[in-house]
Tab-separated table of C-alpha atoms and ligand atoms in Angstrom:
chain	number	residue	atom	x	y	z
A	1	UNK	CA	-13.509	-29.767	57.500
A	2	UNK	CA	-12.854	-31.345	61.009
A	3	UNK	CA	-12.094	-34.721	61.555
A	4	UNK	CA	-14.907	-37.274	63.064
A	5	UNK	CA	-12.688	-39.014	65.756
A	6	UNK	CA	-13.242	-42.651	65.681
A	7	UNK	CA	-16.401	-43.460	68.066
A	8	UNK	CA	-17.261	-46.884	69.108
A	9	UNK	CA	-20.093	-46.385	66.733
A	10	UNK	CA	-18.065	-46.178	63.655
A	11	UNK	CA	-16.541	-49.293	64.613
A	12	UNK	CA	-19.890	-51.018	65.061
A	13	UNK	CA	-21.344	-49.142	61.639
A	14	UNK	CA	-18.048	-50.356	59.939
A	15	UNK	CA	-18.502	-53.982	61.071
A	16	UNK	CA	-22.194	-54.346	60.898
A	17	UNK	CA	-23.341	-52.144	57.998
A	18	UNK	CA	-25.370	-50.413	60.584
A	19	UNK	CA	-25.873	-48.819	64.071
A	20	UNK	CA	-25.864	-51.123	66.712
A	21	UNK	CA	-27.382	-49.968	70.119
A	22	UNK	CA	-26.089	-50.821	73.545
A	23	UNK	CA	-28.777	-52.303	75.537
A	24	UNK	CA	-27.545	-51.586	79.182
A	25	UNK	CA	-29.024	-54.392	81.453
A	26	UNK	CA	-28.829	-54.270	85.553
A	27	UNK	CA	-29.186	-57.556	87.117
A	28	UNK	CA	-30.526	-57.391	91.146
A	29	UNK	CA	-28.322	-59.844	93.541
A	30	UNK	CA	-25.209	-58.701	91.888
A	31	UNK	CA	-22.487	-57.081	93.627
A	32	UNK	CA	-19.069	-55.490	94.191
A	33	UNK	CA	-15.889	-57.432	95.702
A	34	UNK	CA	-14.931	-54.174	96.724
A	35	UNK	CA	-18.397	-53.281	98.009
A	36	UNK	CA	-18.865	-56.152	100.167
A	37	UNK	CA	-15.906	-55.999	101.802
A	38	UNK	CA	-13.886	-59.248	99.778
A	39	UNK	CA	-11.262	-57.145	98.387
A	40	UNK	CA	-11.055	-53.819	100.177
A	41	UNK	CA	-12.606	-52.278	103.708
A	42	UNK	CA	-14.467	-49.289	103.246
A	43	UNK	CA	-17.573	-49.721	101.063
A	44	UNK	CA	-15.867	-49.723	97.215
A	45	UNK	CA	-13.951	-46.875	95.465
A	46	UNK	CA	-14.578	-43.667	97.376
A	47	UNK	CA	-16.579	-41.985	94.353
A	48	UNK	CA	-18.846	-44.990	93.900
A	49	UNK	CA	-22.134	-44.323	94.064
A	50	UNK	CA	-23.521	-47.451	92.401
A	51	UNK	CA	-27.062	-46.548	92.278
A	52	UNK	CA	-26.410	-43.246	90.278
A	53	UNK	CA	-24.969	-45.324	87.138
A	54	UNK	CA	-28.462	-46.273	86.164
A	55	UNK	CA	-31.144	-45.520	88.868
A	56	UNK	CA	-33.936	-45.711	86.295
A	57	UNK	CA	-33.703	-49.570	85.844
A	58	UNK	CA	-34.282	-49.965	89.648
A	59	UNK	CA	-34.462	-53.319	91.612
A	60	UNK	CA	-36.370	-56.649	91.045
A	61	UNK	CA	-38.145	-56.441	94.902
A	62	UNK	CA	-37.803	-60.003	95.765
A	63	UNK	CA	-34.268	-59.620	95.198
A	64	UNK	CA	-33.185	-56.848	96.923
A	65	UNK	CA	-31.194	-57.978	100.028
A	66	UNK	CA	-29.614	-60.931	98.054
A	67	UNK	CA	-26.062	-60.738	96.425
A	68	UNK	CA	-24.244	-63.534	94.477
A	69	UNK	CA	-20.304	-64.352	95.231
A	70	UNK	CA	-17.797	-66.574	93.653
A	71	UNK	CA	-18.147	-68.811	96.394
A	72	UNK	CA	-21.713	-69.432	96.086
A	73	UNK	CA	-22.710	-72.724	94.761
A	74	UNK	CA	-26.484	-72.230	94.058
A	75	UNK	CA	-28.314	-69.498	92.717
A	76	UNK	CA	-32.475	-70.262	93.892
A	77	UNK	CA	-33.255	-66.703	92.285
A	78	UNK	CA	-31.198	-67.342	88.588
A	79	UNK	CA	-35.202	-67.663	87.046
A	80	UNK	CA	-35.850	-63.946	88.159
A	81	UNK	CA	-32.225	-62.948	87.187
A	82	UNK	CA	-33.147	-64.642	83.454
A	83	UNK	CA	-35.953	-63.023	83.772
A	84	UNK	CA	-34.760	-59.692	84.239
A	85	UNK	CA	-32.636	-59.584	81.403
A	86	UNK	CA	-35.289	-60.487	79.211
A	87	UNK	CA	-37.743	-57.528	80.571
A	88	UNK	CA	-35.241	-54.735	80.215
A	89	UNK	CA	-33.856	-55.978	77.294
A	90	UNK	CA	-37.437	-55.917	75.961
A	91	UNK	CA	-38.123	-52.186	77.637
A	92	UNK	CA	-35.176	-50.604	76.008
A	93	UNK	CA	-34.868	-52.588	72.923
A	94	UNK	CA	-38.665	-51.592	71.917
A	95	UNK	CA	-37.873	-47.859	72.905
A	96	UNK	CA	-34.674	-47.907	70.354
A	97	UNK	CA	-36.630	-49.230	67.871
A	98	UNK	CA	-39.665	-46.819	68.063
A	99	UNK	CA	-37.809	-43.922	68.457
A	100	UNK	CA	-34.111	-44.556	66.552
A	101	UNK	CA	-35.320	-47.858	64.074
A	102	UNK	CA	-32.585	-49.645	66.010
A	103	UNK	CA	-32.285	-53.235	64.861
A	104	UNK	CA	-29.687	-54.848	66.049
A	105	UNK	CA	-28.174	-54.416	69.975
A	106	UNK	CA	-25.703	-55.339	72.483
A	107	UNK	CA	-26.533	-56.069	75.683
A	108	UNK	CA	-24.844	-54.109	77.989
A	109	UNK	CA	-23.803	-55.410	81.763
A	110	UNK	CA	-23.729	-52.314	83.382
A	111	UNK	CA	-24.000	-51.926	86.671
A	112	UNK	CA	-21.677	-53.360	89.730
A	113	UNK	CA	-19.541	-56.166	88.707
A	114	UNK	CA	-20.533	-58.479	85.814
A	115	UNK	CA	-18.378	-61.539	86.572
A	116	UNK	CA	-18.467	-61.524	90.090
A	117	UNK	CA	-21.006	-65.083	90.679
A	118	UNK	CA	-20.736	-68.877	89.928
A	119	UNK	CA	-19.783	-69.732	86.434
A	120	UNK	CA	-22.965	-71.328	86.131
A	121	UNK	CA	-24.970	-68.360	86.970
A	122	UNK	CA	-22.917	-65.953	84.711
A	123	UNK	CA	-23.319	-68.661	81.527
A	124	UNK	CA	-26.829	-68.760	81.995
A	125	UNK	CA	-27.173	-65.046	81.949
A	126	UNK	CA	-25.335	-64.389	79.195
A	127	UNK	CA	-26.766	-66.755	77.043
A	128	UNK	CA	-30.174	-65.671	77.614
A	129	UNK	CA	-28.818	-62.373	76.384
A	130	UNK	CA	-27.526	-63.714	73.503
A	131	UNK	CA	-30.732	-65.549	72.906
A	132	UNK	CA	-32.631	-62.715	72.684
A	133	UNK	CA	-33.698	-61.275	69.210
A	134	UNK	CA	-31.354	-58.459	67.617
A	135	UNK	CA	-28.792	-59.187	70.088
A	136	UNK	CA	-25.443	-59.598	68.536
A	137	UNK	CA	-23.083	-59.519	71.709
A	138	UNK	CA	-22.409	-58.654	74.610
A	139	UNK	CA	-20.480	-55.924	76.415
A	140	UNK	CA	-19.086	-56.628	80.366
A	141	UNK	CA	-18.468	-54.001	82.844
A	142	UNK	CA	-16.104	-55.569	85.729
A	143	UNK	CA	-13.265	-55.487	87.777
A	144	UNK	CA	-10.275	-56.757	86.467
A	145	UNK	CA	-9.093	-58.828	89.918
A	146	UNK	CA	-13.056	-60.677	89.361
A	147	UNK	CA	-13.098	-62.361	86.436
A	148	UNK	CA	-11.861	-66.449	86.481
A	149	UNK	CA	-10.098	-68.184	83.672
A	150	UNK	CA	-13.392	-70.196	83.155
A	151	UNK	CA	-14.883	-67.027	82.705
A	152	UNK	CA	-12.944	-65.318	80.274
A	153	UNK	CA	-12.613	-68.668	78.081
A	154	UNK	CA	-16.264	-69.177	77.993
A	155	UNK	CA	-16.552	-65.387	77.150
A	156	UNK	CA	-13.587	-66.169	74.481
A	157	UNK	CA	-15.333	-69.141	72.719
A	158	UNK	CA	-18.603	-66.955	72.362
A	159	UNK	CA	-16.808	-64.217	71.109
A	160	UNK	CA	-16.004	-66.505	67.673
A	161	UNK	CA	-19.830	-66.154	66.334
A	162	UNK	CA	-20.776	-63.524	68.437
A	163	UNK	CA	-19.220	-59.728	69.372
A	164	UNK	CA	-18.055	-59.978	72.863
A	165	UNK	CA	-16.409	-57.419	75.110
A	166	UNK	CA	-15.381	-56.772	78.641
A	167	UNK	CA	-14.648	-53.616	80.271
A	168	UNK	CA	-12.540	-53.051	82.939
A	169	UNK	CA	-11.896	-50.144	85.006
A	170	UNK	CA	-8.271	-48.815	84.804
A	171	UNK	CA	-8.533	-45.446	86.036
A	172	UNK	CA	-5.081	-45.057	86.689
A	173	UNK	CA	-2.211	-46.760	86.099
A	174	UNK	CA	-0.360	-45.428	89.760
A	175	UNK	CA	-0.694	-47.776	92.429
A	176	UNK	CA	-0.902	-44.697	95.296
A	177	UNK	CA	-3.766	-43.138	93.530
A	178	UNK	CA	-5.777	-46.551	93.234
A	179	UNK	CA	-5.020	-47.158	96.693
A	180	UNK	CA	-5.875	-43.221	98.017
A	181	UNK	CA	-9.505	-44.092	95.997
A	182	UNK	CA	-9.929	-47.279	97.400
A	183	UNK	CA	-9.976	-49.492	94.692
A	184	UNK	CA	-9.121	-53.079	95.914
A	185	UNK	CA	-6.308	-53.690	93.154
A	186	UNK	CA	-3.195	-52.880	91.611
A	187	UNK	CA	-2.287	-51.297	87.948
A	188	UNK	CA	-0.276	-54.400	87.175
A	189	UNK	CA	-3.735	-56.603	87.703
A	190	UNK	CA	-5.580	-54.773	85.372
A	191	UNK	CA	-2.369	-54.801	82.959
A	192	UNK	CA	-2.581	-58.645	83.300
A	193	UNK	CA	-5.710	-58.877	82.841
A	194	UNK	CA	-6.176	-56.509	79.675
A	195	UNK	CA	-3.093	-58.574	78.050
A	196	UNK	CA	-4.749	-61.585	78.875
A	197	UNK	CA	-8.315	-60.376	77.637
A	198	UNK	CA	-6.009	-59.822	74.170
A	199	UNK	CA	-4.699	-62.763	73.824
A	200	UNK	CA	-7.877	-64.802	73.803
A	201	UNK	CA	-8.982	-62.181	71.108
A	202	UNK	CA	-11.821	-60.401	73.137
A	203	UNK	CA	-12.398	-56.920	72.547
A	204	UNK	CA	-11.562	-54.855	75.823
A	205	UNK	CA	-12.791	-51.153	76.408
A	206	UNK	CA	-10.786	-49.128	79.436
A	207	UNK	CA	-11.830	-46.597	81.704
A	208	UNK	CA	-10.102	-44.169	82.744
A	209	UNK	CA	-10.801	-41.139	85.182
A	210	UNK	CA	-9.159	-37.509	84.496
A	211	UNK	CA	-9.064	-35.721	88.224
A	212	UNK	CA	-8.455	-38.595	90.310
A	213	UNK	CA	-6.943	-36.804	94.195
A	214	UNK	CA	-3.472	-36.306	94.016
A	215	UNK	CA	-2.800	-36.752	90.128
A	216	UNK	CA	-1.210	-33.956	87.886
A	217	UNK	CA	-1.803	-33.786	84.058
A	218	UNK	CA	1.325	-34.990	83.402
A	219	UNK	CA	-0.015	-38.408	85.792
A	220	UNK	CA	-3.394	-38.302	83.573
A	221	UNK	CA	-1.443	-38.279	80.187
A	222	UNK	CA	0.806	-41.225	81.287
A	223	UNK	CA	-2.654	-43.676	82.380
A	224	UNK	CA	-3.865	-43.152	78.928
A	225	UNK	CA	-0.601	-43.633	77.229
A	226	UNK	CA	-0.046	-47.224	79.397
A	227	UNK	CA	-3.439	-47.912	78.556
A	228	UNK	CA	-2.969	-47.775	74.745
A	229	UNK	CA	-0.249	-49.638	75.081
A	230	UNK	CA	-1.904	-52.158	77.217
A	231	UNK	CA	-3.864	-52.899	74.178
A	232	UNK	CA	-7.099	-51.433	74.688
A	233	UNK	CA	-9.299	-51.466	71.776
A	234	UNK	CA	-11.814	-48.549	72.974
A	235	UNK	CA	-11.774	-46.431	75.865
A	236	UNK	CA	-14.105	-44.261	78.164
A	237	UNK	CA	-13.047	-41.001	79.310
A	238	UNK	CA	-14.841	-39.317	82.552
A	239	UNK	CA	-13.832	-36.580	84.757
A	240	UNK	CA	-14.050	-37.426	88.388
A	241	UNK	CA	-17.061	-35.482	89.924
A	242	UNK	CA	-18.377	-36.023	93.589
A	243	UNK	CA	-21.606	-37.311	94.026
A	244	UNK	CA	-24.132	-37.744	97.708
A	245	UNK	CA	-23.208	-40.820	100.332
A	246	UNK	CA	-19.639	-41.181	98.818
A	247	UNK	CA	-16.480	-41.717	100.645
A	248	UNK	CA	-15.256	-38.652	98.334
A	249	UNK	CA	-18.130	-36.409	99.477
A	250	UNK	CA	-16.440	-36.613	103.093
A	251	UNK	CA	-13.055	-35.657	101.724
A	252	UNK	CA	-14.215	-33.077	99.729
A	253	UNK	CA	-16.725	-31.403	102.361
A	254	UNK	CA	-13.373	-31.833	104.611
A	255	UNK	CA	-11.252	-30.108	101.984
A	256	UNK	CA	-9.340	-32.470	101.160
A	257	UNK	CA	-9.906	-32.803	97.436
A	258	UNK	CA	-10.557	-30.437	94.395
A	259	UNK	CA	-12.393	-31.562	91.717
A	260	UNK	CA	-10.669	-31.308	88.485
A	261	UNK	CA	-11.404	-27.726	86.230
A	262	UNK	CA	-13.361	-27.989	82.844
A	263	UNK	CA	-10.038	-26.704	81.416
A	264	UNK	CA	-7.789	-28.897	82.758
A	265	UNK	CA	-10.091	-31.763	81.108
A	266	UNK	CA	-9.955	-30.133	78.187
A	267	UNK	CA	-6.802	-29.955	77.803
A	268	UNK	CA	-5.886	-33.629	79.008
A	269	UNK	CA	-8.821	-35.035	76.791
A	270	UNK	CA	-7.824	-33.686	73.664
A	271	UNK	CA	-3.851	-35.062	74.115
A	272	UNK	CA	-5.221	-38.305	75.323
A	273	UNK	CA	-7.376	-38.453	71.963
A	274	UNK	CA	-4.652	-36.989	70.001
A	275	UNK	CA	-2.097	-39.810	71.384
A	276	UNK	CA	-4.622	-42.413	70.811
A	277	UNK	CA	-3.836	-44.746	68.305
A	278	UNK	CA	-6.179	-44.776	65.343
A	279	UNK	CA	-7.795	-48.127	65.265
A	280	UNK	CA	-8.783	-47.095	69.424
A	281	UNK	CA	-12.550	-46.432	69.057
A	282	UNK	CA	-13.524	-43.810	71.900
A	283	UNK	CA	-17.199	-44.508	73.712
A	284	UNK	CA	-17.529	-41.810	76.109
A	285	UNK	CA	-15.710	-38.598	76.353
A	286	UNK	CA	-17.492	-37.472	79.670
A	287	UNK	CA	-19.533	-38.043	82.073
A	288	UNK	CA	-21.523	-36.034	84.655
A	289	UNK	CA	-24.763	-36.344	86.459
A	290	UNK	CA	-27.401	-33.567	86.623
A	291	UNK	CA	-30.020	-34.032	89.536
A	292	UNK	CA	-29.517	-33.920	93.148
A	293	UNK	CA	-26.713	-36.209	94.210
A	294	UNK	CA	-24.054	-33.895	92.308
A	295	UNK	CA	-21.795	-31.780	94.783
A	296	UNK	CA	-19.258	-30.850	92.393
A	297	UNK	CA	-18.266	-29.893	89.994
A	298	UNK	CA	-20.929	-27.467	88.482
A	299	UNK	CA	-19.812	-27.979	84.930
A	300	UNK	CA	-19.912	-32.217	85.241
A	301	UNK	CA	-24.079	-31.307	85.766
A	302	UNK	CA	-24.786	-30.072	81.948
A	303	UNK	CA	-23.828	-32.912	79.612
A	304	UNK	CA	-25.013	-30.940	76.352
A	305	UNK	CA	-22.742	-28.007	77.625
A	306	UNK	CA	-19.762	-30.653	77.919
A	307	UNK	CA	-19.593	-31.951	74.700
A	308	UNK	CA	-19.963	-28.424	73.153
A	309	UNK	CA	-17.358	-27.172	74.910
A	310	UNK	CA	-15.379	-29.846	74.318
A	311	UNK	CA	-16.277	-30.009	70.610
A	312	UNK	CA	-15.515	-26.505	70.737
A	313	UNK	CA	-11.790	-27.649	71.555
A	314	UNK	CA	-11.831	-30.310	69.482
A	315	UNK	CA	-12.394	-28.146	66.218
A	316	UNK	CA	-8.997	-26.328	66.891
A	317	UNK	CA	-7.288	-29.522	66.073
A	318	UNK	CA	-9.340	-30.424	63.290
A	319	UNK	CA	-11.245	-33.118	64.726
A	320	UNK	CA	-15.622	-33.453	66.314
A	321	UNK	CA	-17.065	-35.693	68.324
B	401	SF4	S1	-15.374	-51.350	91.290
B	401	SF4	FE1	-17.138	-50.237	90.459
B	401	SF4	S2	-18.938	-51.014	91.588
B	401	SF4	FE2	-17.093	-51.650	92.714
B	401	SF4	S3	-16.802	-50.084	94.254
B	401	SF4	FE3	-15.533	-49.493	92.496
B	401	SF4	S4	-16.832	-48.156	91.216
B	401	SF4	FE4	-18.173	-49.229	92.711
């Protein structure tokens, strides 16, 4: 009989007696450092397509236009913001519970960069998260060159009663790919910051990118290996796939990059989870978008067809999804 490998929700189930949900919440007037310009010229990482990680939550009109930055020292629309996270907490905590008897969630950051605004602003939103019935943490998507040491001690001292974790993007661990994509920051700052993360006992989830331009599997293999070693304690896998209005789109209509094959995934996502070390609970072992924004590749469109395939794979080596 094959092998469950260890998901993220095993790890929750194991700690909480239960499945917990993640509640992903979008909050209008945030931003990117690498989108608006702080860290990097060229509009963010040259597949990012911001709006395409969760266009269904859409934006609170009165705050379109408006984006928070470090250096801001008020925040007039933080009501609305509070405000927000209440409504699509409420939206997609109600549907879990109708349709999967969910109980008990985390509230998901998702979308942009989930650190980047005053202190103030941040502690305000995440407490009203963690106000919120059948919330029991929190989980942060952000850039590891955009979170403060105020930050990630406040998020430390929460994380005793509550479960707290931050995700950073780590993609790959060679500097000449992260530059070639645009992404505003070394490997070694997202090393820092994952060891960092660790020592103040958060729980940090990595993602990396199979496909990235320029990178072999042999390149692939080593970012998850570093990774592991960084001390991630979960991890998101996702192919690179070109979407609509991306810098990527330009180089790939110019010829200039090839996605990466179905096989080649394959192949590097199975050694990645073979060389993963046991205790590393895996969230996502794909990604892909089906609706018009896709270019390529074809097979990223079909999710369901993904993770048969790649269960398919999987089974060889004794082990499911
Ligand atoms: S860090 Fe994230 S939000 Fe910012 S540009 Fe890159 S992919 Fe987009």
């Amino acid at each position: 009989m094959s092998k469950q490998v260890y998901t993220f929700g095993g790890y929750l189930k194991d700690k909480f007696g239960e499945k917990v949900y993640k509640a992903p919440i979008s909050i209008s007037g945030f931003t990117c450092p690498n989108i608006d310009g702080t860290v990097a010229r060229g509009g963010g990482c040259t597949f990012c397509e911001n709006d395409s990680f969760s266009p269904s939550l859409g934006e609170v009109q009165e705050l379109k236009g408006f984006h928070l930055n470090l250096e801001s020292t008020e925040n007039p629309h933080l009501e609305k913001q509070l405000l927000q996270v209440e409504k699509q907490f409420e939206v997609i905590a109600s549907k879990s519970k109708r349709e999967y008897g969910a109980k008990k969630f985390l509230a998901y950051f998702q979308s942009f960069t989930n650190t980047y605004a005053p202190f103030d602003t941040l502690k305000a939103l995440y407490d009203k998260a963690l106000s919120l019935d059948d919330v029991i943490g929190l989980s942060i998507g952000t850039r590891s060159d955009c979170v403060t040491d105020e930050t990630l001690a406040y998020l430390a001292e929460l994380n005793k009663t509550k479960e707290i974790w931050i995700e950073f993007g780590i993609q790959s661990i060679y500097d000449e790919t992260l530059e070639r994509i645009n992404r505003g920051h070394d490997a070694d700052n997202v090393k820092q910051l994952i060891i960092k993360s660790k020592k103040l006992g958060l729980n940090v989830c990595g993602h990396l990118i199979f496909g990235l331009p320029g990178e072999d599997k042999k390149m692939m293999l080593e970012t998850a290996k570093k990774a592991y070693e960084w001390g991630i304690d979960s991890v998101k896998y996702h192919p690179l796939y070109v979407t609509k209005r991306t810098a990527l789109a330009n180089e790939y209509n110019k010829g200039e990059f090839e996605p990466i094959s179905e096989e080649l995934y394959l192949e590097v996502l199975l050694e990645s989870i073979q060389m993963k070390p046991e205790h590393v609970s895996v969230q996502r072992i794909t990604a892909g978008i089906d609706n018009d924004s896709l270019i390529a590749p074809d097979w990223c469109r079909d999710r369901n067809a993904q993770v048969r395939h790649i269960n398919r794979e999987l089974r060889t080596i004794g082990l499911k999804y």
